Amino acid sequence: GSNHDILISCQSGLVVLWDYRPLKFINHVINFKENIKTFQFGGNNRIFTMTSKGNLYADFPGGNLSQLVFSDPSFADYSFITVHDAFSLIAVGNSMGQIKICRLIDGENVNEVIVPSFENKIVFLKFTNNRDLKSCYLHASNPCGEIKIFRIVPKHSLLKYEEKYQLETGTPTSMVTCLDTIYINDIFTVAFGNGKGYIILYEFPCQGNGAKLLHIHAHVNSFCTAIKFNKNTLISCGKDGLINIFYQSYRGHYKLQKVMKSCQKFEWLAGIWSLKNDSLLIVGFHGYKFCLYDPVNQVMHLKIPCGGGHRQWCCSIEEFLNFELTFKEFDHGLNVKVAFLKRKNIEYFETSISKLQKGLNITSFTHCKEIRCTRYLGVNKSDDLHIFSTAGEDGLIKIWVFDSQKMKARLCTSIANHPSSISAMTSYELESNDNHCRFLLVTVGGRSSIFIHKISFDELSLSSENLIDSLKIKLVKSISSVNDPECEVDAYLDVRATTLDLLKQENSIFILVGFSNGIVKIYTLFIPNFYVELHEQFFPA
């Protein structure tokens, strides 16, 4: 396209050409025959929707089929949804104080459990991560401001839970409205915002049973809509349009460091996203429009007409990287998904925001999530057409052709065999007797996945079109580590291949793979039949 077009590959599998001068949106409407009670974004671009009949559905925007997760009439009159993407968990609370936790694998509800928590309805639910990476926390609250924290452990055949803490906010007539957690110096800190503008902090030492309680009156005559830990600072937003930044002193106290009043023109603020470069984005509603606002630079990134914040809504913001061909500079971008409730429909918007300066001509390799690895694969005889591959957290392998004469890159193809993110990638050039360059591309990643592809292209191709036409890709082998039945935590979620190397032998190749559980395995790949066998494995001492 022109110098103002950016090629974006979305998590849904779409490839979008985005003109970043006039902002363009991908817009979908999900229609339901049942009345919608609540909905929430989940992983893999899904939207989970609870209806008035007690049915929980999983939908893909733009798809035609709604997948029923469960049906339970006790969740028909009221429900509150939260999602944990990494463990594929969904928690739904009802008016009787019950929480149903479901675990999905490949879209199927493999097991579920009912957690009795309160005698009245659940008004707040949120998952947060545990430091051991083998479990997570589920925080629940009722209208009286009481809080319970459960530790959830995904097992092979069931979901195990235990109640860790039972807390009070100190303001029994005010409901919890927002929450965040952090580990600092072996202290687990939980911060709650409530409807009277207070932030309540509980600090739990990892060694010991005592808990320290702190109160901060952050927003006077208003309520906290969002709070966020960012290293040693705590950031809060309120319906008063103020952003408060609290700094933690060496004694552990939080002191007000800065108040940003530039957002007071918003009708109200609703959410905080902290990005990888420590910058902030604020979700706000301004003139019946959903907005993303940069409070430091006082820049509004996008406006989506939605009818105002009184409608049910949910938002998901993911960072991706534009990877420049020089391998020297990275440019962050955002993939933004917003959904609003409109009668029996969910109106869904998706767009991407790049931080590229206007008019800047740049050639990029683009993934919707972080790029983990790149590999130079080969060049044609004229040294003008270069083949690259990129892989990352989105689980995709992308093959690119770069024309050094025209200074343009083209996407040849995307390979989507990996079930989770890719950790490492390497290649090996095979011997060839004709004008075709042949090599093996080996990738490893989450869920112990190892994939071997055979790729070839015509070295005599004089144009990127001819080279792409000659490109042939074949999956020759996929390897999956055998799950250990003695492992307490589900190895399906826990063990991932993290490191990779190749060693050439006379008629074979050794593939060395390291896993996150400390095991190193050596596979033998025999050429030319591509038969693979486990040669040896080493266990941690």
Coordinates of C-alpha atoms in Angstrom, one line a residue:
G1 CA 0.0 0.0 0.0
S2 CA 0.9 3.6 0.4
N3 CA 3.4 5.0 3.0
H4 CA 0.5 5.4 5.4
D5 CA -0.7 1.7 5.3
I6 CA 0.3 -0.8 7.9
L7 CA -0.3 -4.5 7.5
I8 CA -1.6 -6.0 10.8
S9 CA -2.3 -9.6 11.6
C10 CA -4.9 -9.9 14.2
Q11 CA -5.3 -12.6 16.9
S12 CA -8.5 -13.7 15.1
G13 CA -6.4 -14.8 12.1
L14 CA -7.4 -11.8 10.0
V15 CA -4.8 -9.8 8.1
V16 CA -5.8 -6.1 8.0
L17 CA -4.4 -3.3 6.0
W18 CA -4.7 -0.2 8.2
D19 CA -4.5 3.4 7.1
Y20 CA -3.3 5.0 10.3
R21 CA -4.3 8.6 9.3
P22 CA -8.1 8.0 9.2
L23 CA -8.7 5.3 11.8
K24 CA -10.5 2.2 10.6
F25 CA -12.4 -0.4 12.6
I26 CA -13.3 -4.0 12.2
N27 CA -16.9 -4.1 13.3
H28 CA -19.0 -7.1 14.1
V29 CA -22.5 -7.7 15.7
I30 CA -23.2 -10.9 17.6
N31 CA -26.9 -11.6 17.6
F32 CA -28.6 -13.6 20.4
K33 CA -32.2 -15.0 20.6
E34 CA -32.0 -14.8 24.4
N35 CA -31.7 -11.7 26.6
I36 CA -28.1 -11.0 27.6
K37 CA -27.2 -10.6 31.3
T38 CA -23.5 -10.0 31.1
F39 CA -20.5 -10.8 28.9
Q40 CA -16.7 -10.7 29.1
F41 CA -13.7 -11.1 26.7
G42 CA -11.7 -14.3 27.0
G43 CA -8.6 -15.7 25.4
N44 CA -8.2 -16.5 21.6
N45 CA -10.5 -13.6 20.7
R46 CA -13.6 -15.1 22.3
I47 CA -16.5 -13.4 24.0
F48 CA -18.3 -15.2 26.9
T49 CA -21.9 -14.3 27.3
M50 CA -24.4 -15.2 30.1
T51 CA -28.1 -15.1 29.1
S52 CA -31.4 -14.8 31.0
K53 CA -31.9 -18.6 30.7
G54 CA -28.7 -19.4 32.6
N55 CA -26.8 -20.3 29.4
L56 CA -23.1 -19.4 29.1
Y57 CA -21.9 -19.1 25.5
A58 CA -18.5 -18.7 23.9
D59 CA -18.5 -16.7 20.6
F60 CA -15.9 -15.7 18.1
P61 CA -16.7 -12.3 16.5
G62 CA -17.5 -12.8 12.9
G63 CA -18.3 -16.4 13.4
N64 CA -21.7 -18.0 12.9
L65 CA -21.7 -20.6 15.8
S66 CA -22.2 -20.0 19.5
Q67 CA -20.7 -22.7 21.7
L68 CA -22.6 -23.6 24.9
V69 CA -20.2 -23.8 27.8
F70 CA -22.9 -24.7 30.5
S71 CA -26.6 -24.3 31.2
D72 CA -27.7 -23.6 34.8
P73 CA -31.0 -21.9 35.8
S74 CA -29.5 -20.7 39.1
F75 CA -27.5 -18.2 37.1
A76 CA -30.4 -16.9 35.1
D77 CA -31.5 -13.9 37.1
Y78 CA -28.0 -12.5 37.9
S79 CA -24.4 -13.3 37.0
F80 CA -20.9 -11.8 37.1
I81 CA -18.2 -13.2 34.8
T82 CA -14.4 -13.1 35.0
V83 CA -11.8 -15.0 32.9
H84 CA -8.3 -16.3 33.4
D85 CA -6.7 -16.8 30.0
A86 CA -3.5 -18.6 31.0
F87 CA -5.3 -21.4 32.8
S88 CA -8.4 -21.3 30.5
L89 CA -10.7 -20.7 33.5
I90 CA -14.1 -19.0 33.6
A91 CA -15.7 -18.0 36.9
V92 CA -19.4 -17.0 37.1
G93 CA -21.1 -15.7 40.3
N94 CA -24.8 -15.6 41.0
S95 CA -27.3 -14.0 43.3
M96 CA -27.1 -16.8 45.9
G97 CA -23.4 -16.4 46.6
Q98 CA -22.3 -19.3 44.5
I99 CA -19.3 -19.3 42.1
K100 CA -19.1 -21.8 39.2
I101 CA -15.6 -22.2 37.9
C102 CA -15.2 -23.9 34.5
R103 CA -12.0 -25.1 32.8
L104 CA -11.9 -25.1 29.0
I105 CA -9.4 -27.0 26.9
D106 CA -9.7 -26.6 23.1
G107 CA -13.1 -24.9 23.7
E108 CA -14.5 -27.8 25.6
N109 CA -15.7 -27.6 29.2
V110 CA -13.6 -30.4 30.7
N111 CA -14.5 -29.9 34.3
E112 CA -16.2 -27.5 36.6
V113 CA -16.8 -26.9 40.4
I114 CA -19.2 -24.9 42.5
V115 CA -17.6 -22.8 45.2
P116 CA -20.0 -21.6 48.0
S117 CA -18.7 -18.2 49.1
F118 CA -21.4 -15.9 50.5
E119 CA -25.1 -16.0 51.5
N120 CA -25.9 -13.1 49.2
K121 CA -25.0 -12.2 45.6
I122 CA -21.6 -11.9 44.1
V123 CA -21.0 -8.3 43.1
F124 CA -17.3 -8.6 42.2
L125 CA -15.0 -11.4 40.8
K126 CA -11.5 -11.2 39.5
F127 CA -8.6 -13.7 38.8
T128 CA -5.0 -12.7 39.6
N129 CA -1.8 -14.7 39.1
N130 CA 0.0 -16.5 41.9
R131 CA 3.8 -16.3 42.1
D132 CA 4.2 -20.1 41.9
L133 CA 2.7 -20.1 38.3
K134 CA 1.0 -23.4 39.1
S135 CA -2.2 -21.8 40.5
C136 CA -4.1 -18.5 40.6
Y137 CA -6.2 -16.5 43.0
L138 CA -9.9 -15.8 42.7
H139 CA -11.2 -12.7 44.6
A140 CA -14.9 -12.5 45.4
S141 CA -16.9 -9.9 47.2
N142 CA -20.6 -9.3 48.2
P143 CA -22.7 -6.1 48.7
C144 CA -21.5 -5.8 52.3
G145 CA -17.9 -5.3 51.3
E146 CA -16.8 -8.7 52.5
I147 CA -14.0 -10.3 50.5
K148 CA -12.9 -13.9 50.1
I149 CA -9.7 -15.0 48.3
F150 CA -9.6 -18.6 46.9
R151 CA -6.5 -20.4 45.6
I152 CA -7.4 -22.3 42.4
V153 CA -5.2 -25.2 41.2
P154 CA -6.0 -26.8 37.8
K155 CA -5.6 -30.6 38.3
H156 CA -5.6 -33.4 35.7
S157 CA -9.2 -34.5 36.3
L158 CA -10.7 -31.8 38.6
L159 CA -10.3 -28.2 39.8
K160 CA -9.0 -27.9 43.3
Y161 CA -9.7 -24.9 45.4
E162 CA -9.1 -23.7 49.0
E163 CA -10.1 -20.5 50.8
K164 CA -7.0 -18.6 51.7
Y165 CA -8.2 -15.3 53.2
Q166 CA -11.4 -13.7 54.4
L167 CA -11.2 -10.0 54.6
E168 CA -13.2 -6.9 55.3
T169 CA -12.9 -3.5 53.7
G170 CA -13.8 -1.5 56.9
T171 CA -16.7 0.2 55.1
P172 CA -19.5 -2.4 55.3
T173 CA -22.0 -0.4 53.3
S174 CA -19.7 0.1 50.3
M175 CA -19.1 -2.5 47.6
V176 CA -15.8 -3.4 46.0
T177 CA -15.5 -1.8 42.6
C178 CA -11.9 -2.7 41.5
L179 CA -8.8 -4.7 42.5
D180 CA -5.2 -5.3 41.8
T181 CA -2.4 -7.4 43.4
I182 CA 1.4 -7.4 43.5
Y183 CA 4.4 -9.2 45.0
I184 CA 7.1 -6.8 46.5
N185 CA 10.0 -8.1 48.6
D186 CA 8.1 -11.4 49.5
I187 CA 5.0 -9.5 50.5
F188 CA 1.7 -10.3 48.7
T189 CA -0.3 -7.0 48.5
V190 CA -4.0 -6.9 47.6
A191 CA -5.6 -3.5 46.9
F192 CA -9.3 -2.9 46.7
G193 CA -11.1 0.2 45.6
N194 CA -14.7 0.8 46.8
G195 CA -17.8 2.9 46.2
K196 CA -16.8 5.6 48.8
G197 CA -13.5 6.4 47.1
Y198 CA -11.3 4.4 49.5
I199 CA -8.4 2.1 48.6
I200 CA -7.9 -0.7 51.1
L201 CA -4.6 -2.5 51.1
Y202 CA -3.8 -5.9 52.8
E203 CA -0.2 -6.9 53.0
F204 CA 0.5 -10.6 53.6
P205 CA 4.1 -11.7 54.2
C206 CA 4.9 -14.9 52.4
Q207 CA 6.5 -16.2 55.6
G208 CA 4.0 -15.8 58.4
N209 CA 0.3 -15.4 59.1
G210 CA 0.0 -11.7 60.0
A211 CA -1.7 -9.1 57.7
K212 CA -1.1 -5.4 57.6
L213 CA -4.1 -3.2 56.8
L214 CA -3.8 0.3 55.1
H215 CA -6.5 2.8 54.1
I216 CA -6.1 5.5 51.5
H217 CA -8.9 8.0 50.8
A218 CA -8.2 8.5 47.1
H219 CA -11.4 10.0 45.7
V220 CA -13.6 12.3 47.8
N221 CA -17.3 12.2 47.1
S222 CA -16.8 9.7 44.3
F223 CA -15.9 6.0 43.9
C224 CA -12.8 4.2 42.6
T225 CA -13.3 2.8 39.1
A226 CA -9.9 1.3 38.6
I227 CA -6.6 0.8 40.4
K228 CA -3.3 -0.5 39.1
F229 CA 0.1 -1.3 40.6
N230 CA 3.1 -0.2 38.6
K231 CA 6.3 -1.3 40.3
N232 CA 6.4 0.8 43.5
T233 CA 3.5 3.1 42.6
L234 CA -0.2 2.6 42.9
I235 CA -2.5 4.4 40.4
S236 CA -6.2 5.0 40.9
C237 CA -9.0 6.4 38.7
G238 CA -12.3 7.7 39.9
K239 CA -15.6 8.9 38.6
D240 CA -14.5 12.4 39.6
G241 CA -12.1 12.4 36.6
L242 CA -9.0 12.4 38.7
I243 CA -5.9 10.1 38.3
N244 CA -4.0 9.7 41.6
I245 CA -0.5 8.4 41.7
F246 CA 0.7 7.1 45.1
Y247 CA 4.4 6.3 45.8
Q248 CA 5.4 3.6 48.2
S249 CA 8.1 4.8 50.6
Y250 CA 10.8 2.6 52.1
R251 CA 8.7 2.2 55.2
G252 CA 5.9 0.7 53.2
H253 CA 3.5 3.7 53.4
Y254 CA 1.8 5.0 50.3
K255 CA 2.0 8.8 49.8
L256 CA 0.2 10.9 47.2
Q257 CA 2.8 11.8 44.7
K258 CA 0.8 13.4 41.8
V259 CA -2.8 14.2 40.8
M260 CA -3.6 14.4 37.1
K261 CA -6.7 16.6 36.5
S262 CA -6.5 16.6 32.7
C263 CA -9.1 13.9 32.6
Q264 CA -11.9 15.9 34.4
K265 CA -13.5 16.7 31.0
F266 CA -14.4 13.0 30.8
E267 CA -17.8 12.0 32.1
W268 CA -16.0 9.3 34.0
L269 CA -12.9 7.2 33.9
A270 CA -13.3 3.4 33.8
G271 CA -10.0 1.5 33.5
I272 CA -6.2 1.6 33.5
W273 CA -3.8 -0.3 31.3
S274 CA 0.0 -0.2 32.0
L275 CA 2.1 -0.9 29.0
K276 CA 5.5 -2.6 28.7
N277 CA 7.3 0.7 28.5
D278 CA 5.7 1.8 31.8
S279 CA 3.4 4.3 30.1
L280 CA -0.3 4.3 30.9
L281 CA -3.6 4.3 29.0
I282 CA -6.9 5.4 30.6
V283 CA -10.3 4.2 29.4
G284 CA -12.8 7.0 29.7
F285 CA -16.2 8.0 28.4
H286 CA -16.5 11.4 26.7
G287 CA -19.5 12.7 24.9
Y288 CA -21.1 9.2 24.7
K289 CA -17.9 7.9 23.1
F290 CA -15.5 5.2 24.4
C291 CA -12.0 6.8 24.5
L292 CA -8.4 5.7 25.1
Y293 CA -6.5 8.5 26.7
D294 CA -2.7 9.1 27.3
P295 CA -2.7 11.2 30.5
V296 CA 1.0 12.1 30.3
N297 CA 1.0 13.4 26.7
Q298 CA -2.7 14.4 27.0
V299 CA -3.5 12.6 23.7
M300 CA -6.8 10.8 22.9
H301 CA -6.0 7.8 20.7
L302 CA -9.4 6.7 19.5
K303 CA -13.1 7.5 20.0
I304 CA -15.8 4.9 19.4
P305 CA -19.5 5.9 19.5
C306 CA -21.2 3.7 22.1
G307 CA -24.0 5.6 23.8
G308 CA -22.0 6.2 27.0
G309 CA -20.6 4.2 29.8
H310 CA -24.0 3.4 31.3
R311 CA -24.2 0.5 28.8
Q312 CA -22.5 -2.8 29.7
W313 CA -19.1 -3.0 28.1
C314 CA -15.8 -4.8 28.2
C315 CA -12.4 -4.1 26.7
S316 CA -9.2 -5.9 25.9
I317 CA -5.9 -4.3 25.0
E318 CA -2.9 -6.3 23.8
E319 CA 0.5 -5.1 22.8
F320 CA 2.2 -6.2 19.6
L321 CA 5.6 -5.4 18.1
N322 CA 6.4 -4.0 14.7
F323 CA 9.9 -5.6 14.1
E324 CA 12.1 -3.5 11.8
L325 CA 14.2 -5.2 9.2
T326 CA 17.4 -3.8 10.6
F327 CA 16.9 -5.8 13.8
K328 CA 17.7 -2.7 15.8
E329 CA 14.4 -0.9 16.6
F330 CA 11.1 -2.0 17.9
D331 CA 7.9 -0.1 17.8
H332 CA 5.0 -0.9 20.1
G333 CA 1.5 -1.0 18.9
L334 CA -1.9 -1.9 20.5
N335 CA -4.6 -4.3 19.4
V336 CA -7.8 -2.9 21.0
K337 CA -11.0 -4.8 21.3
V338 CA -14.2 -3.3 22.7
A339 CA -17.7 -4.7 23.0
F340 CA -21.0 -3.1 24.1
L341 CA -24.4 -4.5 24.9
K342 CA -27.2 -3.4 22.7
R343 CA -30.5 -5.1 23.5
K344 CA -30.0 -8.7 22.4
N345 CA -26.9 -7.9 20.5
I346 CA -23.2 -7.4 21.3
E347 CA -21.6 -4.8 19.2
Y348 CA -17.9 -5.5 18.8
F349 CA -15.1 -3.2 17.6
E350 CA -11.5 -4.1 16.9
T351 CA -8.8 -1.8 15.8
S352 CA -5.0 -1.4 16.0
I353 CA -3.1 1.7 17.1
S354 CA 0.6 2.1 16.0
K355 CA 3.0 4.6 17.5
L356 CA 4.6 5.2 14.1
Q357 CA 5.0 8.9 13.2
K358 CA 2.9 10.2 10.4
G359 CA 4.5 9.8 7.0
L360 CA 7.3 7.5 8.2
N361 CA 8.0 4.7 5.7
I362 CA 9.0 1.6 7.5
T363 CA 9.2 -2.1 6.6
S364 CA 8.0 -4.3 9.4
F365 CA 7.4 -7.8 10.5
T366 CA 4.1 -7.8 12.4
H367 CA 2.6 -10.1 15.0
C368 CA -0.4 -9.4 17.2
K369 CA 1.7 -10.3 20.2
E370 CA 5.4 -10.2 21.2
I371 CA 7.9 -11.6 18.7
R372 CA 10.0 -14.2 20.5
C373 CA 12.4 -15.3 17.7
T374 CA 13.5 -14.5 14.1
R375 CA 15.5 -16.6 11.6
Y376 CA 17.2 -15.7 8.4
L377 CA 16.5 -18.6 6.0
G378 CA 18.1 -17.8 2.6
V379 CA 18.6 -15.6 -0.4
N380 CA 18.1 -16.0 -4.2
K381 CA 21.1 -16.1 -6.6
S382 CA 20.8 -12.4 -7.3
D383 CA 21.1 -11.5 -3.6
D384 CA 18.0 -9.3 -3.9
L385 CA 15.3 -11.5 -2.4
H386 CA 15.8 -12.5 1.2
I387 CA 13.7 -15.1 3.2
F388 CA 13.0 -14.5 6.9
S389 CA 10.8 -16.2 9.4
T390 CA 9.3 -14.8 12.6
A391 CA 7.5 -16.5 15.5
G392 CA 6.1 -15.3 18.8
E393 CA 3.5 -15.4 21.6
D394 CA 0.6 -15.6 19.1
G395 CA 1.8 -19.2 18.1
L396 CA 2.2 -18.2 14.5
I397 CA 5.2 -18.8 12.2
K398 CA 5.3 -16.2 9.5
I399 CA 7.5 -16.5 6.4
W400 CA 8.5 -13.2 4.7
V401 CA 10.2 -12.1 1.5
F402 CA 12.2 -8.9 1.5
D403 CA 13.1 -7.2 -1.8
S404 CA 16.3 -5.2 -1.1
Q405 CA 15.9 -3.4 -4.4
K406 CA 12.4 -2.1 -3.7
M407 CA 12.9 -2.0 0.1
K408 CA 9.6 -3.8 0.6
A409 CA 8.6 -6.9 2.5
R410 CA 5.8 -9.3 1.7
L411 CA 4.1 -11.9 3.8
C412 CA 4.4 -15.3 2.1
T413 CA 2.4 -17.4 4.5
S414 CA 1.5 -18.0 8.1
I415 CA 1.8 -21.4 9.8
A416 CA -0.5 -21.9 12.6
N417 CA 0.2 -25.4 14.0
H418 CA 1.4 -24.5 17.5
P419 CA -1.3 -24.7 20.2
S420 CA 0.4 -22.0 22.3
S421 CA 3.2 -19.4 22.2
I422 CA 6.5 -20.2 20.5
S423 CA 9.7 -20.0 22.6
A424 CA 12.5 -20.8 20.2
M425 CA 13.2 -21.4 16.5
T426 CA 16.1 -22.6 14.4
S427 CA 16.8 -24.0 10.9
Y428 CA 19.1 -26.4 9.1
E429 CA 19.9 -26.2 5.3
L430 CA 19.5 -29.6 3.5
E431 CA 21.6 -30.7 0.6
S432 CA 20.1 -30.1 -2.8
N433 CA 21.0 -31.2 -6.4
D434 CA 18.8 -28.7 -8.3
N435 CA 18.1 -25.0 -8.1
H436 CA 15.8 -25.3 -5.1
C437 CA 17.0 -24.3 -1.6
R438 CA 15.7 -26.7 1.0
F439 CA 15.9 -26.5 4.8
L440 CA 14.3 -27.6 8.0
L441 CA 12.6 -25.1 10.3
V442 CA 12.3 -26.4 13.9
T443 CA 10.1 -24.5 16.5
V444 CA 9.3 -25.3 20.1
G445 CA 6.9 -23.7 22.5
G446 CA 4.0 -24.0 25.0
R447 CA 2.3 -27.3 25.9
S448 CA 5.6 -29.2 25.1
S449 CA 5.1 -28.7 21.4
I450 CA 7.9 -29.3 18.9
F451 CA 7.2 -28.9 15.1
I452 CA 9.5 -29.6 12.2
H453 CA 8.7 -28.1 8.8
K454 CA 10.4 -28.7 5.5
I455 CA 10.6 -25.5 3.4
S456 CA 11.9 -25.0 -0.2
F457 CA 12.0 -22.2 -2.7
D458 CA 13.5 -21.6 -6.2
E459 CA 16.9 -19.8 -5.9
L460 CA 16.6 -18.6 -9.5
S461 CA 13.4 -16.6 -8.8
L462 CA 13.9 -13.0 -10.0
S463 CA 10.8 -11.5 -8.4
S464 CA 9.1 -11.8 -5.0
E465 CA 5.9 -13.0 -6.8
N466 CA 7.8 -15.9 -8.5
L467 CA 9.6 -16.8 -5.3
I468 CA 6.4 -16.9 -3.3
D469 CA 4.9 -19.1 -6.0
S470 CA 7.8 -21.5 -5.8
L471 CA 7.7 -21.7 -2.0
K472 CA 6.6 -25.1 -0.6
I473 CA 6.0 -25.8 3.1
K474 CA 5.3 -29.3 4.5
L475 CA 4.9 -30.4 8.2
V476 CA 7.2 -33.4 8.4
K477 CA 7.0 -34.1 12.1
S478 CA 5.3 -33.0 15.3
I479 CA 6.5 -34.1 18.7
S480 CA 4.7 -33.8 22.1
S481 CA 6.3 -34.5 25.4
V482 CA 4.6 -37.3 27.4
N483 CA 2.8 -35.8 30.4
D484 CA 3.9 -37.1 33.8
P485 CA 0.9 -38.6 35.6
E486 CA 2.7 -38.1 38.9
C487 CA 2.8 -34.4 38.4
E488 CA 0.5 -32.6 40.8
V489 CA -0.3 -29.7 38.5
D490 CA -1.6 -30.3 35.0
A491 CA 1.5 -30.7 32.7
Y492 CA -0.7 -29.8 29.8
L493 CA -0.6 -26.2 31.1
D494 CA 2.6 -26.3 33.0
V495 CA 5.4 -27.8 30.9
R496 CA 6.7 -25.9 27.9
A497 CA 9.7 -26.3 25.6
T498 CA 11.9 -23.3 26.1
T499 CA 15.3 -23.8 24.4
L500 CA 16.4 -25.5 21.2
D501 CA 19.6 -26.4 19.3
L502 CA 20.6 -28.7 16.4
L503 CA 23.7 -30.9 16.0
K504 CA 24.4 -32.5 12.6
Q505 CA 25.5 -36.1 12.5
E506 CA 26.4 -38.3 9.5
N507 CA 22.8 -39.3 8.4
S508 CA 20.8 -37.6 11.1
I509 CA 20.4 -34.5 13.2
F510 CA 20.3 -34.3 17.0
I511 CA 17.5 -32.0 18.2
L512 CA 18.3 -30.8 21.8
V513 CA 15.2 -29.4 23.6
G514 CA 15.1 -27.9 27.1
F515 CA 11.8 -27.8 29.0
S516 CA 10.5 -25.5 31.8
N517 CA 10.5 -28.4 34.3
G518 CA 14.3 -28.7 34.0
I519 CA 14.3 -31.8 31.7
V520 CA 16.5 -31.9 28.6
K521 CA 15.6 -34.3 25.8
I522 CA 17.7 -35.2 22.8
Y523 CA 15.8 -36.5 19.7
T524 CA 17.3 -38.1 16.6
L525 CA 15.9 -36.9 13.3
F526 CA 16.9 -39.4 10.5
I527 CA 17.3 -38.0 7.0
P528 CA 15.8 -38.4 4.4
N529 CA 12.7 -40.2 5.8
F530 CA 12.3 -37.7 8.7
Y531 CA 11.8 -40.5 11.3
V532 CA 12.2 -39.2 14.9
E533 CA 13.1 -41.1 18.0
L534 CA 13.9 -40.1 21.6
H535 CA 17.7 -40.6 21.9
E536 CA 18.3 -39.6 25.6
Q537 CA 16.8 -37.4 28.3
F538 CA 18.4 -35.8 31.4
F539 CA 16.5 -35.0 34.6
P540 CA 17.3 -32.2 37.1
A541 CA 19.3 -33.3 40.1

